[in-house]
Short mmCIF file of C-alpha atoms in Angstrom, two decimals:
data_model
loop_
_atom_site.label_atom_id
_atom_site.label_comp_id
_atom_site.label_asym_id
_atom_site.label_seq_id
_atom_site.Cartn_x
_atom_site.Cartn_y
_atom_site.Cartn_z
CA ASN A 1 19.24 -46.23 -24.03
CA ALA A 2 17.80 -43.77 -21.53
CA GLY A 3 20.78 -41.36 -21.65
CA VAL A 4 21.28 -39.25 -18.49
CA THR A 5 18.68 -39.73 -15.92
CA GLN A 6 18.26 -37.71 -12.67
CA THR A 7 16.22 -38.53 -9.52
CA PRO A 8 14.30 -36.81 -7.98
CA LYS A 9 12.58 -34.37 -10.45
CA PHE A 10 11.53 -32.07 -7.69
CA ARG A 11 12.09 -31.66 -3.96
CA VAL A 12 11.24 -29.25 -1.13
CA LEU A 13 13.53 -29.11 1.89
CA LYS A 14 13.69 -27.14 4.90
CA THR A 15 16.64 -25.24 5.90
CA GLY A 16 19.29 -27.47 7.66
CA GLN A 17 18.06 -30.68 5.98
CA SER A 18 19.98 -32.96 3.96
CA MET A 19 19.52 -34.84 0.74
CA THR A 20 21.24 -36.66 -2.21
CA LEU A 21 20.56 -36.08 -5.89
CA LEU A 22 21.35 -38.96 -8.07
CA CYS A 23 22.58 -38.91 -11.57
CA ALA A 24 22.78 -42.10 -13.92
CA GLN A 25 24.10 -42.41 -17.43
CA ASP A 26 24.03 -45.47 -19.68
CA MET A 27 26.50 -44.25 -22.29
CA ASN A 28 29.69 -45.48 -20.75
CA HIS A 29 30.90 -41.96 -20.46
CA GLU A 30 33.91 -41.15 -18.27
CA TYR A 31 33.33 -37.62 -17.31
CA MET A 32 30.14 -36.66 -15.36
CA TYR A 33 29.20 -32.99 -14.08
CA TRP A 34 27.01 -31.29 -11.77
CA TYR A 35 25.78 -27.90 -12.56
CA ARG A 36 23.29 -25.51 -11.10
CA GLN A 37 21.14 -23.09 -13.22
CA ASP A 38 19.69 -19.88 -11.69
CA PRO A 39 17.69 -17.15 -13.34
CA GLY A 40 19.75 -15.04 -15.51
CA MET A 41 23.08 -16.47 -14.50
CA GLY A 42 23.49 -19.37 -16.91
CA LEU A 43 24.90 -22.73 -15.82
CA ARG A 44 27.67 -22.92 -13.15
CA LEU A 45 29.61 -25.91 -12.52
CA ILE A 46 29.65 -27.42 -9.08
CA HIS A 47 31.65 -30.47 -8.99
CA TYR A 48 32.98 -32.93 -11.77
CA SER A 49 34.44 -36.30 -12.17
CA VAL A 50 36.96 -37.66 -14.63
CA GLY A 51 36.35 -41.38 -13.97
CA GLU A 52 35.19 -43.89 -11.41
CA GLY A 53 36.46 -43.10 -7.78
CA THR A 54 37.46 -39.51 -8.77
CA THR A 55 35.88 -35.85 -8.00
CA ALA A 56 37.06 -32.44 -8.25
CA LYS A 57 35.59 -29.09 -7.45
CA GLY A 58 34.10 -26.79 -9.87
CA GLU A 59 33.16 -23.11 -9.89
CA VAL A 60 30.94 -23.17 -6.97
CA PRO A 61 31.42 -26.23 -4.83
CA ASP A 62 30.75 -24.84 -1.34
CA GLY A 63 27.93 -26.58 0.48
CA TYR A 64 27.93 -29.54 -1.91
CA ASN A 65 29.77 -32.88 -1.76
CA VAL A 66 29.88 -35.57 -4.41
CA SER A 67 30.78 -39.37 -4.97
CA ARG A 68 31.39 -41.35 -7.94
CA LEU A 69 31.51 -44.94 -6.61
CA LYS A 70 30.34 -46.45 -10.02
CA LYS A 71 31.14 -45.24 -13.23
CA GLN A 72 27.54 -44.85 -14.19
CA ASN A 73 26.53 -42.93 -11.19
CA PHE A 74 27.46 -39.66 -9.82
CA LEU A 75 25.76 -38.47 -6.64
CA LEU A 76 25.43 -34.78 -5.41
CA GLY A 77 25.00 -34.30 -1.75
CA LEU A 78 23.52 -31.28 0.50
CA GLU A 79 24.63 -31.76 3.94
CA SER A 80 22.84 -28.89 5.36
CA ALA A 81 20.69 -27.08 2.88
CA ALA A 82 20.26 -23.36 2.64
CA PRO A 83 17.80 -21.18 0.74
CA SER A 84 20.80 -20.14 -1.43
CA GLN A 85 20.77 -23.45 -2.59
CA THR A 86 17.45 -23.00 -4.26
CA SER A 87 18.01 -23.78 -8.02
CA VAL A 88 17.71 -26.32 -10.88
CA TYR A 89 20.52 -28.78 -10.84
CA PHE A 90 21.59 -30.52 -14.00
CA CYS A 91 23.83 -33.50 -14.43
CA ALA A 92 25.77 -33.97 -17.44
CA SER A 93 28.06 -36.47 -18.99
CA SER A 94 30.64 -36.69 -21.74
CA TYR A 95 32.82 -39.66 -23.25
CA THR A 96 36.31 -37.87 -22.65
CA ALA A 97 37.34 -34.58 -22.23
CA PHE A 98 35.53 -31.53 -21.01
CA GLN A 99 35.75 -29.94 -24.48
CA GLU A 100 33.57 -32.61 -26.11
CA THR A 101 29.86 -32.45 -26.27
CA GLN A 102 27.98 -32.98 -23.09
CA TYR A 103 24.81 -34.81 -22.60
CA PHE A 104 22.38 -33.37 -20.09
CA GLY A 105 19.84 -34.80 -17.83
CA PRO A 106 16.24 -33.31 -17.24
CA GLY A 107 17.26 -31.58 -14.12
CA THR A 108 16.07 -31.57 -10.42
CA ARG A 109 14.29 -28.52 -9.32
CA LEU A 110 15.20 -27.89 -5.60
CA LEU A 111 13.32 -25.47 -3.20
CA VAL A 112 14.89 -24.79 0.21
CA LEU A 113 12.58 -22.94 2.63
CA LYS B 1 37.56 -14.42 -15.96
CA GLN B 2 35.59 -15.40 -19.28
CA GLU B 3 32.26 -13.51 -19.57
CA VAL B 4 29.71 -14.77 -22.10
CA THR B 5 26.67 -12.45 -23.00
CA GLN B 6 23.64 -13.04 -25.02
CA ILE B 7 21.51 -10.26 -26.20
CA PRO B 8 18.70 -10.17 -26.26
CA ALA B 9 17.34 -12.10 -23.46
CA ALA B 10 14.05 -12.72 -25.25
CA LEU B 11 12.98 -12.51 -28.84
CA SER B 12 9.51 -13.04 -30.31
CA VAL B 13 9.07 -13.55 -34.33
CA PRO B 14 6.41 -14.69 -36.61
CA GLU B 15 6.61 -18.08 -38.31
CA GLY B 16 8.75 -18.10 -41.30
CA GLU B 17 11.08 -15.43 -40.16
CA ASN B 18 14.77 -16.13 -39.91
CA LEU B 19 16.23 -16.20 -36.47
CA VAL B 20 19.70 -14.53 -35.48
CA LEU B 21 20.92 -15.07 -31.99
CA ASN B 22 24.15 -13.59 -30.81
CA CYS B 23 26.72 -14.54 -28.07
CA SER B 24 29.61 -12.67 -27.20
CA PHE B 25 32.57 -13.49 -24.93
CA THR B 26 35.51 -11.48 -23.50
CA ASP B 27 38.40 -13.93 -24.01
CA SER B 28 39.22 -14.82 -27.37
CA ALA B 29 41.41 -17.80 -26.32
CA ILE B 30 38.85 -20.47 -26.57
CA TYR B 31 39.03 -24.15 -27.47
CA ASN B 32 35.56 -24.42 -28.81
CA LEU B 33 31.98 -22.88 -28.56
CA GLN B 34 28.87 -24.82 -28.33
CA TRP B 35 25.25 -23.90 -28.82
CA PHE B 36 22.40 -25.56 -26.89
CA ARG B 37 18.66 -25.70 -26.86
CA GLN B 38 16.66 -25.85 -23.65
CA ASP B 39 12.99 -26.63 -23.61
CA PRO B 40 10.79 -25.46 -20.62
CA GLY B 41 11.43 -27.88 -17.63
CA LYS B 42 14.04 -29.98 -19.59
CA GLY B 43 17.69 -30.34 -19.79
CA LEU B 44 20.13 -29.07 -22.37
CA THR B 45 20.41 -30.48 -26.08
CA SER B 46 23.66 -29.79 -27.97
CA LEU B 47 22.92 -28.19 -31.42
CA LEU B 48 26.36 -27.21 -32.68
CA LEU B 49 29.92 -27.33 -31.55
CA ILE B 50 32.48 -25.25 -33.42
CA GLN B 51 36.10 -25.76 -32.83
CA SER B 52 38.26 -22.62 -32.53
CA SER B 53 39.90 -23.16 -35.84
CA GLN B 54 36.28 -23.15 -37.65
CA ARG B 55 34.40 -20.40 -39.13
CA GLU B 56 30.93 -22.03 -39.28
CA GLN B 57 28.99 -25.08 -38.47
CA THR B 58 25.76 -26.17 -40.16
CA SER B 59 23.03 -28.66 -39.23
CA GLY B 60 19.96 -28.48 -41.31
CA ARG B 61 18.27 -25.16 -40.77
CA LEU B 62 20.95 -24.20 -38.22
CA ASN B 63 24.21 -22.43 -38.95
CA ALA B 64 26.49 -21.16 -36.38
CA SER B 65 29.36 -18.70 -37.23
CA LEU B 66 32.34 -17.95 -35.01
CA ASP B 67 34.61 -14.99 -35.10
CA LYS B 68 37.20 -15.63 -32.33
CA SER B 69 39.08 -12.33 -32.75
CA SER B 70 36.20 -10.37 -32.03
CA GLY B 71 34.58 -12.70 -29.48
CA ARG B 72 31.36 -13.33 -31.23
CA SER B 73 29.15 -16.25 -32.50
CA THR B 74 26.15 -16.05 -34.27
CA LEU B 75 23.39 -18.84 -34.47
CA TYR B 76 21.11 -18.61 -37.54
CA ILE B 77 18.04 -20.46 -37.79
CA ALA B 78 16.33 -20.34 -41.17
CA ALA B 79 12.51 -20.36 -41.70
CA SER B 80 11.36 -20.30 -37.97
CA GLN B 81 8.57 -22.76 -36.81
CA PRO B 82 6.59 -22.78 -33.67
CA GLY B 83 8.75 -25.98 -32.76
CA ASP B 84 11.87 -23.53 -32.56
CA SER B 85 10.42 -21.85 -29.34
CA ALA B 86 12.90 -22.63 -26.61
CA THR B 87 15.84 -21.07 -24.77
CA TYR B 88 19.12 -21.03 -26.71
CA LEU B 89 22.35 -21.05 -24.80
CA CYS B 90 25.89 -20.55 -25.78
CA ALA B 91 28.91 -21.97 -23.86
CA VAL B 92 32.67 -21.54 -24.50
CA THR B 93 35.49 -23.81 -23.30
CA PRO B 94 38.89 -22.62 -22.56
CA PRO B 95 42.05 -24.40 -24.22
CA ASN B 96 43.51 -25.69 -21.00
CA ASP B 97 40.81 -25.93 -18.59
CA TYR B 98 37.71 -27.88 -17.63
CA LYS B 99 34.95 -25.23 -17.14
CA LEU B 100 32.40 -24.41 -19.70
CA SER B 101 31.19 -20.77 -19.50
CA PHE B 102 27.75 -20.43 -20.24
CA GLY B 103 25.60 -17.33 -21.31
CA ALA B 104 22.36 -16.77 -19.61
CA GLY B 105 20.53 -17.64 -22.83
CA THR B 106 17.89 -16.06 -25.22
CA THR B 107 14.41 -17.23 -24.95
CA VAL B 108 12.83 -17.34 -28.45
CA THR B 109 9.07 -17.57 -29.17
CA VAL B 110 7.81 -18.15 -32.70
CA ARG B 111 4.45 -17.06 -33.36
CA ALA B 112 2.11 -19.15 -35.48
#
Protein backbone atom coordinates (compact mmCIF):
# COMPACT_ATOMS: atom_id res chain seq x y z
CA ASN A 1 0.00 0.00 0.00
CA ALA A 2 1.94 3.04 -1.30
CA GLY A 3 -0.68 5.64 -0.33
CA VAL A 4 -0.35 8.78 -2.44
CA THR A 5 2.59 9.05 -4.83
CA GLN A 6 3.67 11.97 -7.00
CA THR A 7 5.83 12.13 -10.11
CA PRO A 8 8.29 13.82 -10.60
CA LYS A 9 9.85 14.84 -7.28
CA PHE A 10 11.66 17.85 -8.73
CA ARG A 11 11.60 19.69 -12.02
CA VAL A 12 13.12 22.82 -13.55
CA LEU A 13 11.24 24.51 -16.37
CA LYS A 14 11.88 27.52 -18.52
CA THR A 15 9.19 30.15 -18.84
CA GLY A 16 6.66 29.07 -21.45
CA GLN A 17 7.36 25.36 -21.23
CA SER A 18 4.64 22.89 -20.37
CA MET A 19 4.58 19.89 -18.09
CA THR A 20 2.27 17.45 -16.33
CA LEU A 21 2.44 16.38 -12.72
CA LEU A 22 1.08 12.93 -11.93
CA CYS A 23 -0.62 11.91 -8.72
CA ALA A 24 -1.62 8.33 -8.00
CA GLN A 25 -3.40 6.82 -5.00
CA ASP A 26 -4.07 3.17 -4.20
CA MET A 27 -6.62 3.67 -1.41
CA ASN A 28 -9.71 3.70 -3.64
CA HIS A 29 -10.42 7.29 -2.61
CA GLU A 30 -13.10 9.26 -4.42
CA TYR A 31 -11.80 12.76 -3.74
CA MET A 32 -8.47 14.05 -4.96
CA TYR A 33 -6.88 17.50 -4.66
CA TRP A 34 -3.97 19.55 -5.91
CA TYR A 35 -2.44 22.19 -3.61
CA ARG A 36 0.48 24.53 -3.89
CA GLN A 37 2.60 25.56 -0.92
CA ASP A 38 4.49 28.83 -0.93
CA PRO A 39 6.67 30.20 1.89
CA GLY A 40 4.67 31.94 4.59
CA MET A 41 1.33 31.33 2.83
CA GLY A 42 0.20 27.87 3.82
CA LEU A 43 -1.37 25.52 1.31
CA ARG A 44 -3.82 26.74 -1.31
CA LEU A 45 -6.19 24.55 -3.28
CA ILE A 46 -5.68 24.65 -7.05
CA HIS A 47 -8.19 22.09 -8.37
CA TYR A 48 -10.02 19.13 -6.99
CA SER A 49 -12.04 16.14 -8.13
CA VAL A 50 -14.98 14.43 -6.47
CA GLY A 51 -14.78 11.31 -8.61
CA GLU A 52 -13.57 9.77 -11.84
CA GLY A 53 -14.26 12.04 -14.79
CA THR A 54 -14.98 15.13 -12.67
CA THR A 55 -12.87 18.20 -11.90
CA ALA A 56 -13.54 21.58 -10.32
CA LYS A 57 -11.67 24.80 -9.63
CA GLY A 58 -10.20 25.59 -6.26
CA GLU A 59 -8.86 28.81 -4.81
CA VAL A 60 -6.02 29.47 -7.29
CA PRO A 61 -6.84 27.65 -10.57
CA ASP A 62 -5.48 30.13 -13.13
CA GLY A 63 -2.67 28.75 -15.29
CA TYR A 64 -3.43 25.11 -14.42
CA ASN A 65 -5.57 22.36 -15.89
CA VAL A 66 -6.42 18.95 -14.49
CA SER A 67 -7.82 15.62 -15.59
CA ARG A 68 -9.16 12.58 -13.75
CA LEU A 69 -9.59 9.90 -16.39
CA LYS A 70 -9.02 7.09 -13.91
CA LYS A 71 -10.14 7.00 -10.30
CA GLN A 72 -6.64 6.41 -9.01
CA ASN A 73 -4.92 9.16 -11.00
CA PHE A 74 -5.17 12.95 -10.93
CA LEU A 75 -3.04 14.95 -13.37
CA LEU A 76 -2.07 18.60 -13.03
CA GLY A 77 -0.95 20.39 -16.19
CA LEU A 78 0.87 23.64 -16.73
CA GLU A 79 0.41 24.72 -20.34
CA SER A 80 2.77 27.69 -20.30
CA ALA A 81 4.82 27.87 -17.12
CA ALA A 82 5.50 31.22 -15.45
CA PRO A 83 7.97 32.11 -12.66
CA SER A 84 4.98 32.74 -10.38
CA GLN A 85 4.25 29.01 -10.58
CA THR A 86 7.51 28.19 -8.80
CA SER A 87 6.24 26.31 -5.77
CA VAL A 88 5.90 22.96 -4.08
CA TYR A 89 2.88 21.05 -5.32
CA PHE A 90 1.06 18.54 -3.17
CA CYS A 91 -1.55 16.04 -4.15
CA ALA A 92 -3.97 14.67 -1.58
CA SER A 93 -6.89 12.28 -1.49
CA SER A 94 -9.75 11.41 0.83
CA TYR A 95 -12.35 8.68 0.88
CA THR A 96 -15.42 10.88 0.73
CA ALA A 97 -16.10 14.48 1.60
CA PHE A 98 -13.60 17.29 1.90
CA GLN A 99 -14.16 17.38 5.60
CA GLU A 100 -12.57 14.01 6.19
CA THR A 101 -8.88 13.47 6.76
CA GLN A 102 -6.85 14.02 3.62
CA TYR A 103 -3.80 11.90 2.82
CA PHE A 104 -0.95 13.77 1.20
CA GLY A 105 1.73 12.81 -1.26
CA PRO A 106 5.42 13.76 -0.76
CA GLY A 107 5.25 16.78 -3.07
CA THR A 108 6.79 17.98 -6.32
CA ARG A 109 9.20 20.87 -6.20
CA LEU A 110 8.92 23.00 -9.34
CA LEU A 111 11.27 25.79 -10.32
CA VAL A 112 10.34 27.99 -13.28
CA LEU A 113 13.18 30.13 -14.61
CA LYS B 1 -12.84 35.05 3.93
CA GLN B 2 -11.44 32.71 6.56
CA GLU B 3 -7.98 33.67 7.80
CA VAL B 4 -5.93 31.16 9.78
CA THR B 5 -2.94 32.36 11.77
CA GLN B 6 -0.27 30.43 13.59
CA ILE B 7 2.01 32.26 15.97
CA PRO B 8 4.91 31.93 16.48
CA ALA B 9 6.30 30.97 13.09
CA ALA B 10 9.17 29.12 14.77
CA LEU B 11 9.84 27.65 18.18
CA SER B 12 12.89 26.02 19.78
CA VAL B 13 12.68 24.07 23.04
CA PRO B 14 14.91 21.68 24.98
CA GLU B 15 14.01 18.01 25.00
CA GLY B 16 11.45 17.09 27.62
CA GLU B 17 9.67 20.43 27.64
CA ASN B 18 5.96 20.52 26.80
CA LEU B 19 5.08 22.18 23.51
CA VAL B 20 2.15 24.54 23.07
CA LEU B 21 1.23 25.48 19.51
CA ASN B 22 -1.45 28.03 18.71
CA CYS B 23 -3.89 28.38 15.84
CA SER B 24 -6.45 31.15 15.46
CA PHE B 25 -9.15 31.60 12.83
CA THR B 26 -11.37 34.54 12.02
CA ASP B 27 -14.68 32.83 11.18
CA SER B 28 -16.06 30.63 13.95
CA ALA B 29 -18.45 28.85 11.56
CA ILE B 30 -16.30 25.81 10.94
CA TYR B 31 -17.08 22.14 10.33
CA ASN B 32 -13.86 20.83 11.80
CA LEU B 33 -10.23 21.69 12.48
CA GLN B 34 -7.24 19.53 11.68
CA TRP B 35 -3.64 19.53 12.83
CA PHE B 36 -0.99 18.26 10.44
CA ARG B 37 2.70 17.56 10.73
CA GLN B 38 5.12 18.24 7.88
CA ASP B 39 8.70 16.99 7.87
CA PRO B 40 11.27 18.78 5.68
CA GLY B 41 10.81 17.86 2.02
CA LYS B 42 7.83 15.67 2.81
CA GLY B 43 4.07 15.80 2.58
CA LEU B 44 1.60 16.45 5.36
CA THR B 45 0.52 13.84 7.88
CA SER B 46 -2.77 14.27 9.69
CA LEU B 47 -2.33 14.22 13.47
CA LEU B 48 -5.72 15.08 14.90
CA LEU B 49 -9.12 16.09 13.60
CA ILE B 50 -11.58 17.88 15.89
CA GLN B 51 -15.20 18.20 14.89
CA SER B 52 -16.86 21.54 15.62
CA SER B 53 -18.99 19.94 18.33
CA GLN B 54 -15.93 18.63 20.20
CA ARG B 55 -13.75 20.46 22.70
CA GLU B 56 -10.64 18.31 22.39
CA GLN B 57 -9.01 15.27 20.87
CA THR B 58 -6.15 13.19 22.19
CA SER B 59 -3.69 10.81 20.61
CA GLY B 60 -0.78 9.59 22.69
CA ARG B 61 1.32 12.58 23.75
CA LEU B 62 -0.76 14.91 21.59
CA ASN B 63 -3.80 16.81 22.75
CA ALA B 64 -5.67 19.38 20.70
CA SER B 65 -8.31 21.71 22.10
CA LEU B 66 -10.87 23.75 20.23
CA ASP B 67 -12.64 26.91 21.36
CA LYS B 68 -14.83 27.69 18.40
CA SER B 69 -16.43 30.80 19.86
CA SER B 70 -13.10 32.49 20.36
CA GLY B 71 -11.63 31.13 17.13
CA ARG B 72 -8.74 29.26 18.72
CA SER B 73 -7.18 25.84 18.82
CA THR B 74 -4.14 24.71 20.75
CA LEU B 75 -1.98 21.67 20.13
CA TYR B 76 -0.15 20.35 23.18
CA ILE B 77 2.73 17.92 22.81
CA ALA B 78 3.83 16.46 26.11
CA ALA B 79 7.46 15.68 26.96
CA SER B 80 8.87 16.75 23.60
CA GLN B 81 11.50 14.64 21.83
CA PRO B 82 13.94 15.50 19.02
CA GLY B 83 11.74 13.40 16.72
CA ASP B 84 8.96 15.94 17.24
CA SER B 85 10.97 18.50 15.28
CA ALA B 86 8.83 19.40 12.27
CA THR B 87 6.41 22.04 10.98
CA TYR B 88 2.92 21.84 12.41
CA LEU B 89 0.00 23.22 10.41
CA CYS B 90 -3.61 23.70 11.32
CA ALA B 91 -6.47 23.82 8.82
CA VAL B 92 -10.16 24.61 9.19
CA THR B 93 -13.05 23.39 7.04
CA PRO B 94 -16.17 25.50 6.53
CA PRO B 95 -19.52 23.75 6.99
CA ASN B 96 -20.82 23.99 3.43
CA ASP B 97 -17.76 24.39 1.31
CA TYR B 98 -14.89 22.34 0.02
CA LYS B 99 -12.00 24.55 0.88
CA LEU B 100 -9.57 23.78 3.67
CA SER B 101 -7.99 27.00 4.93
CA PHE B 102 -4.45 26.40 6.15
CA GLY B 103 -2.27 28.38 8.49
CA ALA B 104 1.33 28.97 7.46
CA GLY B 105 2.60 26.66 10.18
CA THR B 106 4.87 26.70 13.22
CA THR B 107 8.31 25.16 12.78
CA VAL B 108 9.39 23.36 15.93
CA THR B 109 12.94 22.40 16.86
CA VAL B 110 13.46 20.17 19.88
CA ARG B 111 17.07 20.35 21.09
CA ALA B 112 18.63 17.19 22.52
